Each structure stands twice: as structure tokens, then as C-alpha cells.
PDB file of C-alpha atoms in Angstrom:
ATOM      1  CA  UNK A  25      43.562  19.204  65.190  1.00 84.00           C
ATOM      2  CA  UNK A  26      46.232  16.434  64.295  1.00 91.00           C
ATOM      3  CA  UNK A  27      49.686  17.363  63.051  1.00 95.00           C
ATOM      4  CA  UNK A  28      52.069  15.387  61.500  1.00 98.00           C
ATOM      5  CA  UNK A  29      55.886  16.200  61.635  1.00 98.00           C
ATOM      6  CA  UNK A  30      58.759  14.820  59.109  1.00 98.00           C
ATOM      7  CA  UNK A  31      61.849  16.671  60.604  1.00 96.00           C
ATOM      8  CA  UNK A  32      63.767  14.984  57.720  1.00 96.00           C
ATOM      9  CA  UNK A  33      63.301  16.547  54.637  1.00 96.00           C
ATOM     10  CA  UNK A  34      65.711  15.007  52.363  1.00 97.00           C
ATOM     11  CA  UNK A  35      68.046  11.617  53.307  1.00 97.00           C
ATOM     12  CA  UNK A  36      70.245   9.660  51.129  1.00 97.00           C
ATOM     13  CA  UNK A  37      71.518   5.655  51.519  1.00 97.00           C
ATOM     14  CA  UNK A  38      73.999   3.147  49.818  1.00 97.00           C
ATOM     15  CA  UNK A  39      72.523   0.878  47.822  1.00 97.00           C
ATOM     16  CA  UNK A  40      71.497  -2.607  50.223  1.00 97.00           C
ATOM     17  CA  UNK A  41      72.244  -0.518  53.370  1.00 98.00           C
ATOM     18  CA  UNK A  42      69.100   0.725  56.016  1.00 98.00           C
ATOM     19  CA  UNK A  43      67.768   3.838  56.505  1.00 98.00           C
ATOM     20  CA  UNK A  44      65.335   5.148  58.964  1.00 98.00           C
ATOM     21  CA  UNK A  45      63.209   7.840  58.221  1.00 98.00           C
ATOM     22  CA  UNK A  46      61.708   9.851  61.475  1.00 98.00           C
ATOM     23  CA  UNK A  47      58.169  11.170  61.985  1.00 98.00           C
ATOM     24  CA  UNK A  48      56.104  12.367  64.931  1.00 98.00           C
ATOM     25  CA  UNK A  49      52.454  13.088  65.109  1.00 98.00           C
ATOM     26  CA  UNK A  50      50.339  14.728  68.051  1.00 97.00           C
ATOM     27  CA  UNK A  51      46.831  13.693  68.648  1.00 95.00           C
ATOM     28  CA  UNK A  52      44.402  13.969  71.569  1.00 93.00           C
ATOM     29  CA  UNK A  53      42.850  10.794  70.258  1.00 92.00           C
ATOM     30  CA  UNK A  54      43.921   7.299  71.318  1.00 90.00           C
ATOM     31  CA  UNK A  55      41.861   5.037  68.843  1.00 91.00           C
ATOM     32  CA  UNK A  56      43.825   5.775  65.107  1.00 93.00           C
ATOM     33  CA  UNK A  57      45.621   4.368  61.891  1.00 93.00           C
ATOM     34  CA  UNK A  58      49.269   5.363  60.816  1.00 95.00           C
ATOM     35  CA  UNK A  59      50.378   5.169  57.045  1.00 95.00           C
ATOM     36  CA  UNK A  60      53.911   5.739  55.081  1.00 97.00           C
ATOM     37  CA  UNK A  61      53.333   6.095  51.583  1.00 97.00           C
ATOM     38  CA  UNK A  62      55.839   6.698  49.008  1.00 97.00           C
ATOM     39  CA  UNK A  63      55.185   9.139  45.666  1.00 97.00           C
ATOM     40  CA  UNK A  64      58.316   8.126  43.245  1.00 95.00           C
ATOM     41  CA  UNK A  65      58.716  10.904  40.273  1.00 90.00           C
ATOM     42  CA  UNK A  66      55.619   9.381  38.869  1.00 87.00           C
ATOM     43  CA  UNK A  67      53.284  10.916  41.783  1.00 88.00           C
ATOM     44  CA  UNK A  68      51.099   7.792  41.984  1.00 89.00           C
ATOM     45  CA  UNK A  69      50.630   7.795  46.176  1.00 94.00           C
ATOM     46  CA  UNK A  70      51.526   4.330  46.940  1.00 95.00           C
ATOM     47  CA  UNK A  71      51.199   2.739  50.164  1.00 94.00           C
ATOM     48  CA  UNK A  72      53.846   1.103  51.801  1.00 96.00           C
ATOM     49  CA  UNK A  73      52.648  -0.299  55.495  1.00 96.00           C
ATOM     50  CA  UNK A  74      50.152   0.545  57.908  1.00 94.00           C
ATOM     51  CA  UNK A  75      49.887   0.633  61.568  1.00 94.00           C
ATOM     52  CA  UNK A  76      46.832   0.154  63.852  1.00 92.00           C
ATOM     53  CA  UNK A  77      47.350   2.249  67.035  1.00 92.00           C
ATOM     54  CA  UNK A  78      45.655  -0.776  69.152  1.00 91.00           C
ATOM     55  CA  UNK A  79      48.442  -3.200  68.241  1.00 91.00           C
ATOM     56  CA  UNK A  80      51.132  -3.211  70.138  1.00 88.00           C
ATOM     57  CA  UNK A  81      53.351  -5.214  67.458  1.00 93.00           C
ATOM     58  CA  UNK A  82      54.984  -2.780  64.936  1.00 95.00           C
ATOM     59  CA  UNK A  83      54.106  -3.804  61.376  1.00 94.00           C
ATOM     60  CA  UNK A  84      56.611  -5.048  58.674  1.00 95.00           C
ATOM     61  CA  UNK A  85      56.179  -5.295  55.071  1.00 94.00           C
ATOM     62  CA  UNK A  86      59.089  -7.085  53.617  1.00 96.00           C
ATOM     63  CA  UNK A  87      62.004  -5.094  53.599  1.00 97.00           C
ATOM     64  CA  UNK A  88      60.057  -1.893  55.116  1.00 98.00           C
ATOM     65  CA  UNK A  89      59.625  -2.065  58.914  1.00 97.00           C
ATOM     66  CA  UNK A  90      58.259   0.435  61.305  1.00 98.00           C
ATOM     67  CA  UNK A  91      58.908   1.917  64.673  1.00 97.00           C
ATOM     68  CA  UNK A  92      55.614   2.647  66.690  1.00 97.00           C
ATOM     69  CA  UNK A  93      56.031   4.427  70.190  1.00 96.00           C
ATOM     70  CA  UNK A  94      52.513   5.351  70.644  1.00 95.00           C
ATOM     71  CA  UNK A  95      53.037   6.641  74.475  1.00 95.00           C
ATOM     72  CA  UNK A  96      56.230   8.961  72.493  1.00 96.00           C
ATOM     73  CA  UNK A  97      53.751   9.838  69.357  1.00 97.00           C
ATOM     74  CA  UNK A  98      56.484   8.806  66.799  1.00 97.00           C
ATOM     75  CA  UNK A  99      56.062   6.535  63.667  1.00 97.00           C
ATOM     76  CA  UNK A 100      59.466   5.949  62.088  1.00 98.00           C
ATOM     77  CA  UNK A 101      59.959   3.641  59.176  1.00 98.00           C
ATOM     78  CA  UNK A 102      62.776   1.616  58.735  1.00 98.00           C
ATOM     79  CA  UNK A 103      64.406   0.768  54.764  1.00 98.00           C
ATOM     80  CA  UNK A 104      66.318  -2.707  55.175  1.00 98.00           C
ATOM     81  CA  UNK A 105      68.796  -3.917  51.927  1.00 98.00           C
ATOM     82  CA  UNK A 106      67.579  -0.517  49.816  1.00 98.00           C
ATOM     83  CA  UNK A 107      66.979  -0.251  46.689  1.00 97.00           C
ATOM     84  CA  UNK A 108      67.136   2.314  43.670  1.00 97.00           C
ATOM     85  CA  UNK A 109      63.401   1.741  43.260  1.00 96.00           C
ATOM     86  CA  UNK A 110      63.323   2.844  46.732  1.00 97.00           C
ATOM     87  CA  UNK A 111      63.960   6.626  45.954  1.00 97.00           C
ATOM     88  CA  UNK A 112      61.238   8.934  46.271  1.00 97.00           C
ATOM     89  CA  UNK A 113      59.276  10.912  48.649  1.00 97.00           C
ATOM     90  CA  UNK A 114      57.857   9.508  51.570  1.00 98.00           C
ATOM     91  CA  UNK A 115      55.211  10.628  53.616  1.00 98.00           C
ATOM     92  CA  UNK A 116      53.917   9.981  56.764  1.00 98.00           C
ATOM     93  CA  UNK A 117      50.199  10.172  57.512  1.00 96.00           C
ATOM     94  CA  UNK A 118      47.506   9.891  60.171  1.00 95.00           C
ATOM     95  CA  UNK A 119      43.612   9.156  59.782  1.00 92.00           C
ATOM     96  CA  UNK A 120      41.137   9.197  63.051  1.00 90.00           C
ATOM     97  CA  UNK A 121      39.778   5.705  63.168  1.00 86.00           C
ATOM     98  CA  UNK A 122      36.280   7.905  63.548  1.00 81.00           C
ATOM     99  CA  UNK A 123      34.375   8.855  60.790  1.00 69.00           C
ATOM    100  CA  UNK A 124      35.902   9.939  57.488  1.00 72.00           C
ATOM    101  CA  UNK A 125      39.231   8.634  55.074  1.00 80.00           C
ATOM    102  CA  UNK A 126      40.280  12.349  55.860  1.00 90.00           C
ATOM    103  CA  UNK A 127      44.542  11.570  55.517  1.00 93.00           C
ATOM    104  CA  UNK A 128      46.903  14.553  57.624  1.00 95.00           C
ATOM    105  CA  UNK A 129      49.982  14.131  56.195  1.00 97.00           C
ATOM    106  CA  UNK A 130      53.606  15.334  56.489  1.00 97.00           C
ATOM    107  CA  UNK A 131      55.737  17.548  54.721  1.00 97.00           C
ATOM    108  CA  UNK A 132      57.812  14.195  53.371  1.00 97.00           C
ATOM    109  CA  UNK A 133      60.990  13.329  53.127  1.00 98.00           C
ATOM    110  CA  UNK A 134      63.120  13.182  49.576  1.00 97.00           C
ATOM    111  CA  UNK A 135      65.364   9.421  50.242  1.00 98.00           C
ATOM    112  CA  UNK A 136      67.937   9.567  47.291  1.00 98.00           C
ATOM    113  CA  UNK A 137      69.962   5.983  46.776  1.00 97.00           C
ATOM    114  CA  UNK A 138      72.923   6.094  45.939  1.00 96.00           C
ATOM    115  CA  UNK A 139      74.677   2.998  43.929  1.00 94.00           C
TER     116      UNK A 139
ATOM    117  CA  UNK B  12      40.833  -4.498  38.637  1.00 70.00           C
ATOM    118  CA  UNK B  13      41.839  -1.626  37.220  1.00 80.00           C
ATOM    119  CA  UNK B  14      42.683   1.487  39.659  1.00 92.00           C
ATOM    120  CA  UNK B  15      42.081   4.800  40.160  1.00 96.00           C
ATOM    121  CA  UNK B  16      41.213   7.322  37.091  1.00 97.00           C
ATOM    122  CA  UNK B  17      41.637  11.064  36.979  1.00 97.00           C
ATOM    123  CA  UNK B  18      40.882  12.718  34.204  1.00 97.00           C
ATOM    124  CA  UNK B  19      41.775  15.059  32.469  1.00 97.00           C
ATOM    125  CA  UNK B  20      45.579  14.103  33.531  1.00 97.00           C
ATOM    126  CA  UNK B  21      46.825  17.711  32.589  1.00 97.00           C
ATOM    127  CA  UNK B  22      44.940  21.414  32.540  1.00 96.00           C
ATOM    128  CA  UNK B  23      45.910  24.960  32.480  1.00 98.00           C
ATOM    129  CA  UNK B  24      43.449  27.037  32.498  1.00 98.00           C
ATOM    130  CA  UNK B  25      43.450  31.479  33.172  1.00 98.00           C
ATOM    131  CA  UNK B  26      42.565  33.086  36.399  1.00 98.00           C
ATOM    132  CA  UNK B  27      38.560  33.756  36.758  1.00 98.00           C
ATOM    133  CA  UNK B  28      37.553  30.356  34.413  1.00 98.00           C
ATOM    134  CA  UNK B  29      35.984  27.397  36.272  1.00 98.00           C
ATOM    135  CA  UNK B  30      37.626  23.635  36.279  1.00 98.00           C
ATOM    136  CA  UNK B  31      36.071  20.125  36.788  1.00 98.00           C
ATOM    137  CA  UNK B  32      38.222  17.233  37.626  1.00 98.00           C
ATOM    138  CA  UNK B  33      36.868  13.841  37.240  1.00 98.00           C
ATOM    139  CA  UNK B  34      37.886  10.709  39.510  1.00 98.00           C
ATOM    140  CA  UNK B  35      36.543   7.053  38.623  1.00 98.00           C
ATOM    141  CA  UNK B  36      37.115   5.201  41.726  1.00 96.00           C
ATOM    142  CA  UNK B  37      38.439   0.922  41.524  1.00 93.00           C
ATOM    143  CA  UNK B  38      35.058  -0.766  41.219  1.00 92.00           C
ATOM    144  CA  UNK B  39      33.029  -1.537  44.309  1.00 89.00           C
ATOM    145  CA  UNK B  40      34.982   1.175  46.183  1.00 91.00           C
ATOM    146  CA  UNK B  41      31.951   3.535  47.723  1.00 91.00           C
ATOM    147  CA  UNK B  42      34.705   6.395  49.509  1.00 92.00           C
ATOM    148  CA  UNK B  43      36.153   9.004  47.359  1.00 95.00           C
ATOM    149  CA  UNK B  44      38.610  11.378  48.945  1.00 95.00           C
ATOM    150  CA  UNK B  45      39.986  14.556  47.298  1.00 97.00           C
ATOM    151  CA  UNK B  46      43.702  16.470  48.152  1.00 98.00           C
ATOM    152  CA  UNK B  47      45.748  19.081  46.985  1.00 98.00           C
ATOM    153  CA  UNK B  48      49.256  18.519  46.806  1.00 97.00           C
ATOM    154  CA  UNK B  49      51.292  21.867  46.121  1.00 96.00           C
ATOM    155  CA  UNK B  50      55.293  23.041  47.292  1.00 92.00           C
ATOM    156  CA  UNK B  51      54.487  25.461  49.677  1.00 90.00           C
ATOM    157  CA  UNK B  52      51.609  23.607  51.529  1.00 92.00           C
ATOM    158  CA  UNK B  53      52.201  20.121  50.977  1.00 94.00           C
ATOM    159  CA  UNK B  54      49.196  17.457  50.959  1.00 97.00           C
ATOM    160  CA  UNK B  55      45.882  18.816  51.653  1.00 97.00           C
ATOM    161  CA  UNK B  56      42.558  17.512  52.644  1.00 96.00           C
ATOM    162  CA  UNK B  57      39.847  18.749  49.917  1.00 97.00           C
ATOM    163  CA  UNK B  58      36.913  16.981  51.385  1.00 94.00           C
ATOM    164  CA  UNK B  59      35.294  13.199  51.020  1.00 94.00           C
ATOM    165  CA  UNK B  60      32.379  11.486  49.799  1.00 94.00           C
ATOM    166  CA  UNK B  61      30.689   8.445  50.623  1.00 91.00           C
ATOM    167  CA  UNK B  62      27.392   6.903  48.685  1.00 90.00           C
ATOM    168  CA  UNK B  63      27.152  10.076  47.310  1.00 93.00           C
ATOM    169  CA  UNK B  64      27.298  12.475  51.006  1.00 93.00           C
ATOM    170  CA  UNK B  65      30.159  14.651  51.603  1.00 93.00           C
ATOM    171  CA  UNK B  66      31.473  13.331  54.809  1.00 89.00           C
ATOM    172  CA  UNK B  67      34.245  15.744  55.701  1.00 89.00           C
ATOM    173  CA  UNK B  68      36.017  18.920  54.105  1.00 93.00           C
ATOM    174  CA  UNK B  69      38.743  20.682  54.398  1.00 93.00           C
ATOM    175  CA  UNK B  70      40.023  24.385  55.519  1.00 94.00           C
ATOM    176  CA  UNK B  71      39.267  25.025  51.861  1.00 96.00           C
ATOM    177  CA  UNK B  72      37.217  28.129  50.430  1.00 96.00           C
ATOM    178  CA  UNK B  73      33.909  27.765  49.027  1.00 95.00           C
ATOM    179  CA  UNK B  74      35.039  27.723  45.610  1.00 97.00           C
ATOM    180  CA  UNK B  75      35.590  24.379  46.080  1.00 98.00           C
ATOM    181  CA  UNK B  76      32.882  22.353  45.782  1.00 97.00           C
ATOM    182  CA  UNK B  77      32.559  18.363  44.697  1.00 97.00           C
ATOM    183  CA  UNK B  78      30.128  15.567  43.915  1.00 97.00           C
ATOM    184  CA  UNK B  79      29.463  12.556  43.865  1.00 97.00           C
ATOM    185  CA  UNK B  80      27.424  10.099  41.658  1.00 97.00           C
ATOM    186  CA  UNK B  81      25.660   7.287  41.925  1.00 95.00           C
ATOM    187  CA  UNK B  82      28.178   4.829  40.568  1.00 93.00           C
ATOM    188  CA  UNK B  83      30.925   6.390  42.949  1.00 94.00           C
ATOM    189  CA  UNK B  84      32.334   8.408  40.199  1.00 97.00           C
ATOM    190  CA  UNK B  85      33.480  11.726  41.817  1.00 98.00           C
ATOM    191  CA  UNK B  86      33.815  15.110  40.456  1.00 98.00           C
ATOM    192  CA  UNK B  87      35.288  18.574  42.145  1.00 98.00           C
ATOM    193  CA  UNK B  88      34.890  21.874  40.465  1.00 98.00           C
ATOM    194  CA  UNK B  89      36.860  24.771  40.922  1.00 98.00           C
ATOM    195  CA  UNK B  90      35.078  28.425  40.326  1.00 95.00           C
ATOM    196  CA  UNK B  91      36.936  31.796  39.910  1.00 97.00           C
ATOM    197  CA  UNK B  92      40.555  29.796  39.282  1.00 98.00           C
ATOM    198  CA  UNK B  93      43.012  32.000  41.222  1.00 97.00           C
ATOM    199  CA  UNK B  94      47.054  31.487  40.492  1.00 97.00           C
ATOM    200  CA  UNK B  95      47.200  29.988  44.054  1.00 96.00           C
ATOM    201  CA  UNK B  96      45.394  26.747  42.730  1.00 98.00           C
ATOM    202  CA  UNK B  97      47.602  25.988  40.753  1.00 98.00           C
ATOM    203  CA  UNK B  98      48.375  22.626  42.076  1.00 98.00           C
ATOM    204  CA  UNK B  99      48.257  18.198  41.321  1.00 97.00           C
ATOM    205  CA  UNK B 100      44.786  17.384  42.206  1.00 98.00           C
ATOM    206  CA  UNK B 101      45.022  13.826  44.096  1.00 98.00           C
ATOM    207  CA  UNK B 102      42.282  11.128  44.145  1.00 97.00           C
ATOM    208  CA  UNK B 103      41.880   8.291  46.213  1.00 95.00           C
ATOM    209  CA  UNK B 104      39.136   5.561  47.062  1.00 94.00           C
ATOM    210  CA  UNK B 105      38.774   3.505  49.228  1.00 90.00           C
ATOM    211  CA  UNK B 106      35.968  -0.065  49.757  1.00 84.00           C
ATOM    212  CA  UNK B 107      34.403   1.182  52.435  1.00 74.00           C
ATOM    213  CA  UNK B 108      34.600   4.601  54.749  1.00 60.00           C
ATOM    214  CA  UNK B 109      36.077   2.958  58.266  1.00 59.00           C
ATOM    215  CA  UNK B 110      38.451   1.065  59.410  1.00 62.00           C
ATOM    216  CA  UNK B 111      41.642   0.228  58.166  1.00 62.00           C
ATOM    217  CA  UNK B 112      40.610  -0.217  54.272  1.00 74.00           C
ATOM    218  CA  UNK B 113      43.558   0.926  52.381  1.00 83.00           C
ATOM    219  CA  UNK B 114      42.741   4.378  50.096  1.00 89.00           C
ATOM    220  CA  UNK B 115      44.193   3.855  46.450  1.00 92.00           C
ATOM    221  CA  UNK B 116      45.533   6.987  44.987  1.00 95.00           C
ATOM    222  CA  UNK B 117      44.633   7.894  41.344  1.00 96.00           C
ATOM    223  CA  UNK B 118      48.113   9.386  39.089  1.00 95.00           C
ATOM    224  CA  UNK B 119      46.679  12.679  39.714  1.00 96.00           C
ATOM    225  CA  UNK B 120      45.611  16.152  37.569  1.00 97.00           C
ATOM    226  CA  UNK B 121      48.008  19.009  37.219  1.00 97.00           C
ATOM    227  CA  UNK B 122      46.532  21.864  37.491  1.00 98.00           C
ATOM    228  CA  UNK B 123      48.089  25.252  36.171  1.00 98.00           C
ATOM    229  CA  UNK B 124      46.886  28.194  36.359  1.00 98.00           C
ATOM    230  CA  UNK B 125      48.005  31.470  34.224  1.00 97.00           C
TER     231      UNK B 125
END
């Protein structure tokens, strides 16, 4: 079975500064998709960038950048120039790219900004 | 387009009584994926449905059950409600069931039980 790791549970950043927010998975699989999604005090699940285990090129999305060492099994995300919208939990997440939109996520991580 | 619908959006209900939540998927979206999002265990596969077949389920007991209709609309149904399920009940669909189609996440039904 796939795990997913967030060794992180809380971090905290200055207003417009980065922060990098760790997670690890372990899989016996080699063909699968990688999420972050963030779940502000609200609770809607909102994604925030995807990564397709084929590519080789880590994905951006904006300010939000990621860090894919597939041959390491980590998945970190990088926060550039953050915001207070920013704060909220994040979570990592895998999904088999066989079969069903079953999500294995992590524990999260709390990011507090600070202004 | 609007999004994802949960309803109701709040519940408490006793121990023994049955629930049903409701999820209205975004229109044209066939997958409809259920999870249980609690303290102690975190974000947890319920199961999935696609045109109307569950595809997958969770380590879950068998008083969890779901559905799905024939306009996507998905329903799960809780039996014998112990404290333990007390919980927010996540929804999220998706266009298709492969490949990288994004799953959007309803706002969610809190679930207490007393």
C-alpha cells in the first residue's frame, strides 16, 4: 500500500518570503500523479499543482513551485513572495495512475504567515 | 459552472440512528469520490463511483455503504452511527476516472455524533 509522509506538521513564514514544505511518499509503482492541495479554515480542498511522475520537469504554478525527486520518493513544494491568503493546511497526496481517483494523503502541514 | 454540492452542510445525529449525505457533482463530471477527514486519522479514502459502479473502497466497515445515480449525483449512508464517525464528510468529482483530471472537492458535511 502507498504512504504518504508530511514530517512537518506546522511551519510559519514572513510575509513575501519562501517557504518549503517537505513530503515523502513510498510506492512500489512507477507510473503515478502527485498533488498539494491546500484546505484554508473554510475546508474547501483546493488544489494547488500537480505532478506527473513521467515528467521529468517539476511543475510550477505561479508563485507555488515543486521539488520532484522521483528516484528519492520526495515531493516538496516550494511558497515564493507568500502571502496571508497563503495560510492553511497543506496536504500532500498520491493517486496510482491505474484505475480509481482513490487520493492517499498526508497528515498536512499547518503554514501560519506572519505580517 | 457551479461546483461541488454537499448537502446537508451540518448534522448531528445520536449513536445507533442512520445518516445519508448527498454530493451533486460539477456537471458532466461522471467520478465521485468519498473521504473522511477526522484529527486523529487524517484524510481517508471512503470508496468511489464511476457511471454509477463502485470502483474502489476503503479499509472502511460495512456500515458504510454509497450510491450512485444516474445523473452522477452520489449518496453515502451511514448505519448504526457510532461516536467514532463523528467526522467532515469530503466530496470530490472529477470529468472522467483516469488520468490526470483534476478532482474538485465539495465544502464538505460535518458530521457529529452524540
Amino acid at each position: 500500500a502507498q504512504t504518504v509522509t508530511q514530517s512537518q506538521p506546522e511551519m510559519s513564514v514572513q510575509e513575501a518570503e519562501t517557504v518549503t514544505l517537505s513530503c515523502t511518499y513510498d510506492t512500489s509503482e512507477s507510473d503515478y500523479y502527485l498533488f498539494w492541495y491546500k484546505q484554508p479554515p473554510s475546508r474547501q480542498m483546493i488544489l494547488v499543482i500537480r505532478q506527473e511522475a513521467y515528467k521529468q520537469q517539476n511543475a510550477t504554478e505561479n508563485r507555488f513551485s515543486v521539488n520532484f525527486q522521483k528516484a528519492a520518493k520526495s515531493f516538496s513544494l516550494k511558497i515564493s513572495d507568500s502571502q496571508l491568503g497563503d495560510a492553511a493546511m497543506y496536504f500532500c497526496a498520491y493517486r496510482s495512475a491505474q484505475g480509481a481517483q482513490k487520493l492517499v494523503f498526508g497528515q498536512g502541514t499547518r503554514l501560519t504567515i506572519n505580517p | 459552472k457551479a461546483g461541488v454540492t454537499q448537502t446537508p452542510r451540518y448534522l448531528i445525529k445520536t449513536r445507533g440512528q442512520q445518516v445519508t449525505l448527498s454530493c451533486s457533482p460539477i456537471s458532466g463530471h461522471r467520478s465521485v469520490s468519498w473521504y473522511q477527514q477526522t484529527p486523529g486519522q487524517g484524510l481517508q479514502f471512503l470508496f468511489e463511483y464511476f457511471s454509477e459502479t463502485q470502483r474502489n473502497k476503503g479499509n472502511f466497515p460495512g456500515r458504510f455503504s454509497g450510491r450512485q445515480f444516474s445523473n452522477s449525483r452520489s449518496e453515502m449512508n451511514v448505519s448504526t452511527l457510532e461516536l467514532g464517525d463523528s467526522a467532515l464528510y469530503l466530496c470530490a468529482s472529477s470529468l472522467l476516472g483516469t488520468g490526470t483530471y483534476e478532482q474538485y472537492f465539495g465544502p464538505g458535511t460535518r458530521l457529529t455524533v452524540t
